[in-house]
Amino acid sequence: MTKTILRALAGEALPTPPIWMMRQAGRYLPEYRATRAEAGDFLSLCYTPDLAAEVTLQPIRRYNFDAAILFADILLVPQALGLDLWFVTGEGPRLSTVTTADQVAALKPTDAIHDTLSPVYETVRILSRELPQDTTLIGFAGAPWTVATYMVAGRGTKDQGPAHAMIAADRAAFRALIDRITDATIAYLSAQIEAGAEVVKLFDSWAGSLQGDDFTEFSLEPARKIIAALKARHPGIPVIAFPREAGDRYIGFARATGADCVALDNSVSADWAAANVQKDGCVQGNLDPRHMVTGGADLVAETRRIVDAFRGGPHIFNLGHGITPDANPDNVALMIETVRGA
Ligand code: 1CP
């Protein structure tokens, strides 16, 4: 019996779509907050395999999702490449910055990333032993553009201004940075797969701020390279790409990059995506995460609408972005019940 997520990723339209949720391990769950307090801080949680595995398993126990996503963060890769990384409570991540060709050249070599990231691989090994047999284990990394926006700015930004400024000031240096992250991402995801990840996802959360040729060069092309390298090394491991807020550039993205599935954000309509994106293969998405806060009849109606829109083809039910800390855990149960009962 092949796992439902793998069947959907192979192109099968299932009567009930499999379901998981971005950020399903997170602050909306009291058990997550307790384990995080035990770890002391967020990075210790990421780098302590037993605790990272524990928080990955919490939403599986509570809700029986069809997939578990490895608990880690996209910003571990910049740290593994030599940047300082810390989290300011209530504000978010901070990093030392890379803005010049010399600083790009001074990043650690790709092979050295495993020194920092080996605890993540141990988390994956624990999970592949402990997950229920029918639950798929998803590994992940940030896509090069999104990771670069944090490395250049040293923090999260609304408009990714510092990264766009670096493109304008020294495109060759920015390209070199993207190439370094691309190589590191291939090595990182390969190691996750070798440790037991059955699917990997590339999060390009800020793809929507790239225009024209910049989108092609810094979002689409690195995704294509990473997927080609992974497929050469690990044929049969499906890849989900998430070029968030790509709008009409979702059309053809799977074909152009070799992705087995594209994850849709909630700014595109499910009907539009069914006609224009799902025709190329599996799609994932795309309920607005705010329904996990507000719940009620709107949640049920929207969930049903999305399930119906994608019924004709391969679909993995998910949110359009991560669940927020103010979400009500009961609303997650209501969403799952609606999908499975629809
Ligand atoms: O205080 C806390 O407990 C930290 C909140 C938190 C969590 C739960 C952060 C900090 N990261 C994570 C885990 C995480 N991050 C996962 C784990 C698996 C799961 O989904 O359950 C994943 C896949 C990510 C990915 C991630 N981190 C992305 C891409 C997806 C997205 O949400 O767009 C991004 C952009 C980050 C950076 C990051 N890490 C954390 C925060 C608060 C942020 C955003 C910072 C910003 O832009 O200001």
Short mmCIF file of C-alpha atoms and ligand atoms in Angstrom, two decimals:
data_model
loop_
_atom_site.label_atom_id
_atom_site.label_comp_id
_atom_site.label_asym_id
_atom_site.label_seq_id
_atom_site.Cartn_x
_atom_site.Cartn_y
_atom_site.Cartn_z
CA MET A 1 0.00 0.00 0.00
CA THR A 2 1.71 3.13 -1.19
CA LYS A 3 1.29 6.13 1.11
CA THR A 4 -1.40 8.57 0.00
CA ILE A 5 0.95 11.56 -0.31
CA LEU A 6 3.27 9.57 -2.59
CA ARG A 7 0.31 8.49 -4.72
CA ALA A 8 -0.82 12.09 -5.14
CA LEU A 9 2.74 13.16 -5.97
CA ALA A 10 2.87 10.41 -8.61
CA GLY A 11 -0.15 12.02 -10.28
CA GLU A 12 -3.09 10.08 -8.88
CA ALA A 13 -6.40 11.86 -8.21
CA LEU A 14 -7.57 10.40 -4.89
CA PRO A 15 -11.19 10.46 -3.66
CA THR A 16 -10.00 12.17 -0.44
CA PRO A 17 -6.92 14.35 -0.75
CA PRO A 18 -4.11 13.61 1.68
CA ILE A 19 -3.50 16.44 4.13
CA TRP A 20 -0.72 18.11 6.10
CA MET A 21 -0.17 21.72 7.12
CA MET A 22 2.72 24.18 6.82
CA ARG A 23 4.13 24.94 10.29
CA GLN A 24 2.02 22.12 11.71
CA ALA A 25 4.56 21.88 14.56
CA GLY A 26 4.43 25.33 16.10
CA ARG A 27 3.39 27.80 18.70
CA TYR A 28 -0.40 27.30 18.32
CA LEU A 29 0.12 23.91 20.06
CA PRO A 30 0.59 23.89 23.86
CA GLU A 31 2.71 20.73 23.62
CA TYR A 32 5.08 22.53 21.21
CA ARG A 33 5.43 25.45 23.63
CA ALA A 34 6.26 23.02 26.43
CA THR A 35 8.99 21.23 24.44
CA ARG A 36 10.38 24.53 23.24
CA ALA A 37 10.61 25.73 26.84
CA GLU A 38 12.42 22.49 27.70
CA ALA A 39 14.91 23.15 24.87
CA GLY A 40 15.49 26.69 26.16
CA ASP A 41 15.56 28.45 22.81
CA PHE A 42 14.52 27.88 19.22
CA LEU A 43 17.95 26.93 17.83
CA SER A 44 18.58 24.40 20.62
CA LEU A 45 15.24 22.86 19.69
CA CYS A 46 16.36 22.60 16.03
CA TYR A 47 19.75 21.07 16.95
CA THR A 48 18.58 18.58 19.63
CA PRO A 49 17.43 15.55 17.59
CA ASP A 50 15.24 13.99 20.31
CA LEU A 51 13.35 17.24 20.90
CA ALA A 52 13.13 18.18 17.21
CA ALA A 53 11.73 14.70 16.51
CA GLU A 54 9.30 15.09 19.42
CA VAL A 55 7.81 18.35 18.09
CA THR A 56 7.62 16.88 14.58
CA LEU A 57 5.56 13.99 15.97
CA GLN A 58 3.21 16.12 18.11
CA PRO A 59 0.81 17.17 15.29
CA ILE A 60 0.86 13.60 13.93
CA ARG A 61 -0.30 12.23 17.27
CA ARG A 62 -2.91 14.94 17.74
CA TYR A 63 -4.36 15.00 14.22
CA ASN A 64 -3.07 12.02 12.25
CA PHE A 65 -1.89 14.13 9.29
CA ASP A 66 -0.80 12.16 6.22
CA ALA A 67 2.68 13.73 6.33
CA ALA A 68 5.14 14.94 8.92
CA ILE A 69 7.54 17.75 8.06
CA LEU A 70 10.96 17.66 9.63
CA PHE A 71 11.28 20.28 12.36
CA ALA A 72 14.18 22.61 11.50
CA ASP A 73 14.48 26.05 9.89
CA ILE A 74 15.58 27.37 6.50
CA LEU A 75 18.13 29.62 8.25
CA LEU A 76 20.27 26.71 9.47
CA VAL A 77 21.92 26.62 6.02
CA PRO A 78 23.31 30.20 6.27
CA GLN A 79 24.63 29.28 9.72
CA ALA A 80 26.24 26.12 8.28
CA LEU A 81 27.87 28.33 5.61
CA GLY A 82 29.51 30.36 8.38
CA LEU A 83 27.10 33.19 9.29
CA ASP A 84 26.16 33.98 12.87
CA LEU A 85 22.46 33.27 13.55
CA TRP A 86 20.33 34.09 16.56
CA PHE A 87 16.64 34.65 17.29
CA VAL A 88 15.37 37.72 19.13
CA THR A 89 12.26 36.82 21.14
CA GLY A 90 9.18 38.54 19.77
CA GLU A 91 11.09 39.85 16.72
CA GLY A 92 12.54 36.98 14.71
CA PRO A 93 15.83 35.90 13.21
CA ARG A 94 19.06 37.92 13.04
CA LEU A 95 22.14 36.98 11.00
CA SER A 96 25.54 38.44 10.22
CA THR A 97 25.34 39.71 6.63
CA VAL A 98 26.87 38.93 3.23
CA THR A 99 26.77 41.84 0.77
CA THR A 100 30.08 41.77 -1.16
CA ALA A 101 31.92 39.37 -3.50
CA ASP A 102 34.65 38.93 -0.86
CA GLN A 103 32.10 37.93 1.77
CA VAL A 104 30.53 35.44 -0.65
CA ALA A 105 33.99 33.96 -1.32
CA ALA A 106 34.62 33.68 2.44
CA LEU A 107 31.60 31.41 3.04
CA LYS A 108 32.49 27.87 4.14
CA PRO A 109 32.80 25.23 1.40
CA THR A 110 29.74 23.05 0.69
CA ASP A 111 31.25 19.92 2.25
CA ALA A 112 31.67 21.74 5.57
CA ILE A 113 27.91 22.33 6.04
CA HIS A 114 27.42 18.81 7.41
CA ASP A 115 29.52 19.72 10.49
CA THR A 116 26.70 22.04 11.57
CA LEU A 117 23.75 20.18 10.05
CA SER A 118 24.43 16.59 11.14
CA PRO A 119 21.96 16.82 14.10
CA VAL A 120 19.21 17.52 11.53
CA TYR A 121 20.06 14.27 9.75
CA GLU A 122 19.86 12.48 13.10
CA THR A 123 16.35 13.96 13.60
CA VAL A 124 15.36 12.52 10.21
CA ARG A 125 16.74 9.09 11.18
CA ILE A 126 14.75 9.11 14.44
CA LEU A 127 11.58 10.13 12.58
CA SER A 128 11.90 7.47 9.94
CA ARG A 129 11.96 4.90 12.74
CA GLU A 130 9.18 6.41 14.83
CA LEU A 131 6.57 7.69 12.40
CA PRO A 132 3.45 5.58 11.80
CA GLN A 133 3.81 3.41 8.69
CA ASP A 134 1.32 5.36 6.60
CA THR A 135 2.79 8.82 7.39
CA THR A 136 5.15 10.35 4.82
CA LEU A 137 8.26 12.15 6.04
CA ILE A 138 8.95 15.45 4.26
CA GLY A 139 12.39 17.08 4.41
CA PHE A 140 12.90 20.68 3.34
CA ALA A 141 15.20 23.60 2.66
CA GLY A 142 14.74 27.25 1.80
CA ALA A 143 15.14 28.02 -1.90
CA PRO A 144 18.30 30.00 -2.73
CA TRP A 145 16.54 33.36 -3.34
CA THR A 146 14.61 33.27 -0.06
CA VAL A 147 17.67 32.17 1.92
CA ALA A 148 19.77 34.88 0.22
CA THR A 149 17.27 37.59 1.22
CA TYR A 150 17.97 36.79 4.90
CA MET A 151 21.76 36.51 4.37
CA VAL A 152 21.96 39.90 2.66
CA ALA A 153 19.61 41.76 5.04
CA GLY A 154 20.57 39.96 8.25
CA ARG A 155 16.86 39.62 9.11
CA GLY A 156 13.40 39.18 7.62
CA THR A 157 12.25 42.09 5.44
CA LYS A 158 8.87 43.07 4.00
CA ASP A 159 10.05 43.85 0.48
CA GLN A 160 13.44 42.06 0.32
CA GLY A 161 14.93 45.50 -0.42
CA PRO A 162 18.54 44.73 0.59
CA ALA A 163 18.73 41.67 -1.71
CA HIS A 164 17.25 43.66 -4.61
CA ALA A 165 19.81 46.40 -3.87
CA MET A 166 22.65 43.86 -4.04
CA ILE A 167 21.36 42.61 -7.42
CA ALA A 168 21.45 46.20 -8.68
CA ALA A 169 24.88 46.98 -7.19
CA ASP A 170 26.77 43.78 -8.04
CA ARG A 171 24.79 41.20 -9.97
CA ALA A 172 27.82 38.91 -10.37
CA ALA A 173 28.39 38.77 -6.61
CA PHE A 174 24.69 38.07 -6.02
CA ARG A 175 24.80 35.30 -8.64
CA ALA A 176 27.81 33.80 -6.86
CA LEU A 177 25.86 33.86 -3.59
CA ILE A 178 22.89 32.10 -5.23
CA ASP A 179 25.27 29.49 -6.68
CA ARG A 180 26.83 28.82 -3.27
CA ILE A 181 23.40 28.39 -1.63
CA THR A 182 22.28 26.18 -4.54
CA ASP A 183 25.21 23.81 -4.01
CA ALA A 184 24.70 23.75 -0.25
CA THR A 185 20.98 23.04 -0.72
CA ILE A 186 21.70 20.07 -2.99
CA ALA A 187 24.11 18.63 -0.40
CA TYR A 188 21.70 19.32 2.49
CA LEU A 189 18.63 17.80 0.83
CA SER A 190 20.63 14.79 -0.42
CA ALA A 191 21.76 14.12 3.15
CA GLN A 192 18.16 14.41 4.40
CA ILE A 193 17.07 11.88 1.75
CA GLU A 194 19.92 9.53 2.69
CA ALA A 195 18.77 9.77 6.32
CA GLY A 196 15.18 8.83 5.38
CA ALA A 197 13.24 11.81 3.99
CA GLU A 198 10.74 10.46 1.45
CA VAL A 199 9.80 13.78 -0.17
CA VAL A 200 11.56 17.17 -0.08
CA LYS A 201 10.10 20.65 -0.31
CA LEU A 202 11.81 23.86 -1.41
CA PHE A 203 10.36 26.97 0.25
CA ASP A 204 10.73 30.08 -1.92
CA SER A 205 8.64 32.26 0.38
CA TRP A 206 9.73 35.53 -1.23
CA ALA A 207 9.61 34.43 -4.91
CA GLY A 208 6.77 36.91 -5.49
CA SER A 209 9.06 39.93 -5.19
CA LEU A 210 11.20 38.87 -8.18
CA GLN A 211 10.18 40.41 -11.51
CA GLY A 212 10.87 39.34 -15.12
CA ASP A 213 14.33 37.90 -15.75
CA ASP A 214 15.15 38.07 -12.05
CA PHE A 215 12.39 35.54 -11.35
CA THR A 216 13.78 33.21 -14.01
CA GLU A 217 17.39 33.59 -12.90
CA PHE A 218 17.01 33.59 -9.12
CA SER A 219 13.89 31.49 -8.44
CA LEU A 220 13.14 29.19 -11.37
CA GLU A 221 16.70 28.37 -12.46
CA PRO A 222 18.10 27.46 -9.00
CA ALA A 223 15.01 25.27 -8.38
CA ARG A 224 15.61 23.55 -11.72
CA LYS A 225 19.28 22.92 -10.87
CA ILE A 226 18.53 21.60 -7.39
CA ILE A 227 15.77 19.30 -8.63
CA ALA A 228 17.91 17.99 -11.52
CA ALA A 229 20.79 17.19 -9.14
CA LEU A 230 18.46 15.49 -6.63
CA LYS A 231 16.73 13.47 -9.34
CA ALA A 232 20.14 12.31 -10.66
CA ARG A 233 21.24 11.19 -7.19
CA HIS A 234 17.90 10.01 -5.79
CA PRO A 235 15.56 9.06 -8.63
CA GLY A 236 12.07 8.47 -7.33
CA ILE A 237 12.19 11.03 -4.51
CA PRO A 238 9.43 13.59 -5.25
CA VAL A 239 10.07 17.32 -4.89
CA ILE A 240 7.48 19.97 -3.97
CA ALA A 241 8.33 23.54 -5.04
CA PHE A 242 6.73 26.56 -3.35
CA PRO A 243 7.34 29.75 -5.35
CA ARG A 244 5.06 31.73 -3.03
CA GLU A 245 3.09 34.57 -4.60
CA ALA A 246 4.42 33.72 -8.06
CA GLY A 247 0.94 34.53 -9.49
CA ASP A 248 0.70 33.63 -13.17
CA ARG A 249 4.29 32.37 -13.05
CA TYR A 250 2.92 29.31 -11.29
CA ILE A 251 1.85 28.28 -14.80
CA GLY A 252 4.50 25.94 -16.20
CA PHE A 253 6.71 26.19 -13.09
CA ALA A 254 6.56 22.42 -12.43
CA ARG A 255 7.37 21.59 -16.04
CA ALA A 256 10.24 24.09 -16.21
CA THR A 257 11.84 22.97 -12.94
CA GLY A 258 11.03 19.26 -12.89
CA ALA A 259 9.07 19.61 -9.63
CA ASP A 260 6.51 16.87 -8.98
CA CYS A 261 4.15 19.31 -7.29
CA VAL A 262 3.79 23.04 -6.78
CA ALA A 263 2.48 24.41 -3.52
CA LEU A 264 -0.03 27.24 -4.05
CA ASP A 265 -0.37 30.26 -1.77
CA ASN A 266 -3.84 31.58 -0.98
CA SER A 267 -3.62 34.59 -3.31
CA VAL A 268 -4.49 32.39 -6.31
CA SER A 269 -7.98 30.97 -6.69
CA ALA A 270 -8.36 27.20 -6.59
CA ASP A 271 -10.49 27.25 -9.78
CA TRP A 272 -7.81 29.18 -11.65
CA ALA A 273 -5.06 26.87 -10.36
CA ALA A 274 -7.08 23.73 -11.23
CA ALA A 275 -7.35 24.93 -14.84
CA ASN A 276 -3.86 26.35 -15.26
CA VAL A 277 -1.47 24.62 -12.88
CA GLN A 278 -2.97 21.26 -11.92
CA LYS A 279 -3.07 20.25 -15.60
CA ASP A 280 0.71 19.70 -15.31
CA GLY A 281 0.53 17.53 -12.18
CA CYS A 282 0.00 17.54 -8.46
CA VAL A 283 -0.78 20.78 -6.60
CA GLN A 284 -0.78 21.47 -2.89
CA GLY A 285 -2.79 24.09 -1.06
CA ASN A 286 -4.30 26.51 -0.54
CA LEU A 287 -6.62 27.43 2.35
CA ASP A 288 -6.02 30.87 3.84
CA PRO A 289 -4.33 30.30 7.24
CA ARG A 290 -6.62 32.90 8.82
CA HIS A 291 -9.40 30.29 8.83
CA MET A 292 -7.37 28.46 11.49
CA VAL A 293 -7.95 31.53 13.68
CA THR A 294 -11.58 32.29 12.77
CA GLY A 295 -13.00 28.79 12.20
CA GLY A 296 -16.76 28.24 11.86
CA ALA A 297 -18.92 27.95 8.75
CA ASP A 298 -16.47 29.96 6.62
CA LEU A 299 -13.70 27.47 7.33
CA VAL A 300 -15.95 24.57 6.34
CA ALA A 301 -17.22 26.27 3.17
CA GLU A 302 -13.76 27.32 2.00
CA THR A 303 -12.26 23.90 2.73
CA ARG A 304 -15.04 22.20 0.72
CA ARG A 305 -14.64 24.67 -2.13
CA ILE A 306 -10.92 23.90 -2.43
CA VAL A 307 -11.40 20.13 -2.23
CA ASP A 308 -14.08 20.35 -4.96
CA ALA A 309 -12.03 22.63 -7.22
CA PHE A 310 -9.09 20.20 -7.26
CA ARG A 311 -11.13 16.98 -7.31
CA GLY A 312 -10.37 16.23 -10.95
CA GLY A 313 -6.61 15.78 -10.46
CA PRO A 314 -3.81 15.11 -8.01
CA HIS A 315 -4.08 17.29 -4.91
CA ILE A 316 -2.57 17.48 -1.44
CA PHE A 317 -4.69 19.59 0.90
CA ASN A 318 -2.72 22.26 2.78
CA LEU A 319 -2.82 25.89 3.83
CA GLY A 320 -1.56 28.65 1.52
CA HIS A 321 1.13 29.51 4.10
CA GLY A 322 2.09 28.56 7.65
CA ILE A 323 -0.43 28.33 10.46
CA THR A 324 -0.06 31.32 12.80
CA PRO A 325 0.60 31.18 16.57
CA ASP A 326 -2.86 32.64 17.34
CA ALA A 327 -4.65 29.73 15.59
CA ASN A 328 -7.12 27.61 17.55
CA PRO A 329 -6.14 23.88 17.57
CA ASP A 330 -9.87 22.96 17.34
CA ASN A 331 -10.09 24.66 13.95
CA VAL A 332 -7.34 22.39 12.62
CA ALA A 333 -9.43 19.38 13.68
CA LEU A 334 -12.48 20.90 11.96
CA MET A 335 -10.51 21.41 8.72
CA ILE A 336 -9.28 17.80 8.72
CA GLU A 337 -12.76 16.46 9.49
CA THR A 338 -14.16 18.53 6.62
CA VAL A 339 -11.54 17.30 4.15
CA ARG A 340 -11.89 13.65 5.16
CA GLY A 341 -15.67 13.80 5.32
CA ALA A 342 -16.20 15.86 2.14
O1 1CP B 1 9.55 30.90 18.32
C1 1CP B 1 9.46 29.87 17.66
O2 1CP B 1 9.09 28.77 18.15
C2 1CP B 1 9.91 30.00 16.28
C3 1CP B 1 8.90 30.05 15.20
C4 1CP B 1 9.49 29.21 14.10
C5 1CP B 1 9.10 27.90 13.77
C6 1CP B 1 8.03 27.05 14.43
C7 1CP B 1 10.57 29.56 13.26
C8 1CP B 1 11.36 30.79 13.28
N1 1CP B 1 10.83 28.49 12.42
C9 1CP B 1 9.97 27.47 12.70
C10 1CP B 1 9.97 26.12 12.08
C11 1CP B 1 9.97 26.03 10.62
N2 1CP B 1 10.37 27.02 9.75
C12 1CP B 1 9.61 24.89 9.88
C13 1CP B 1 9.30 23.56 10.54
C14 1CP B 1 8.39 22.63 10.09
C15 1CP B 1 6.90 22.93 10.07
O3 1CP B 1 6.43 23.51 9.06
O4 1CP B 1 6.20 22.53 11.03
C16 1CP B 1 9.72 25.24 8.51
C17 1CP B 1 9.39 24.39 7.30
C18 1CP B 1 10.21 26.57 8.45
C19 1CP B 1 10.52 27.29 7.22
C20 1CP B 1 10.82 28.74 7.23
N3 1CP B 1 11.55 29.46 8.15
C21 1CP B 1 10.48 29.62 6.19
C22 1CP B 1 9.78 29.18 4.91
C23 1CP B 1 8.32 29.01 5.07
C24 1CP B 1 7.52 30.24 5.38
O5 1CP B 1 6.92 30.27 6.48
O6 1CP B 1 7.46 31.15 4.55
C25 1CP B 1 10.95 30.90 6.51
C26 1CP B 1 10.80 32.16 5.71
C27 1CP B 1 11.63 30.79 7.76
C28 1CP B 1 12.36 31.87 8.49
C29 1CP B 1 11.82 32.05 9.84
N4 1CP B 1 12.05 31.17 10.86
C30 1CP B 1 11.37 31.55 11.99
C31 1CP B 1 10.66 32.74 11.66
C32 1CP B 1 9.81 33.53 12.61
C33 1CP B 1 10.93 33.02 10.30
C34 1CP B 1 10.35 34.19 9.47
C35 1CP B 1 11.15 35.38 9.75
C36 1CP B 1 10.81 36.66 8.97
O7 1CP B 1 10.72 36.65 7.74
O8 1CP B 1 10.69 37.68 9.66
#
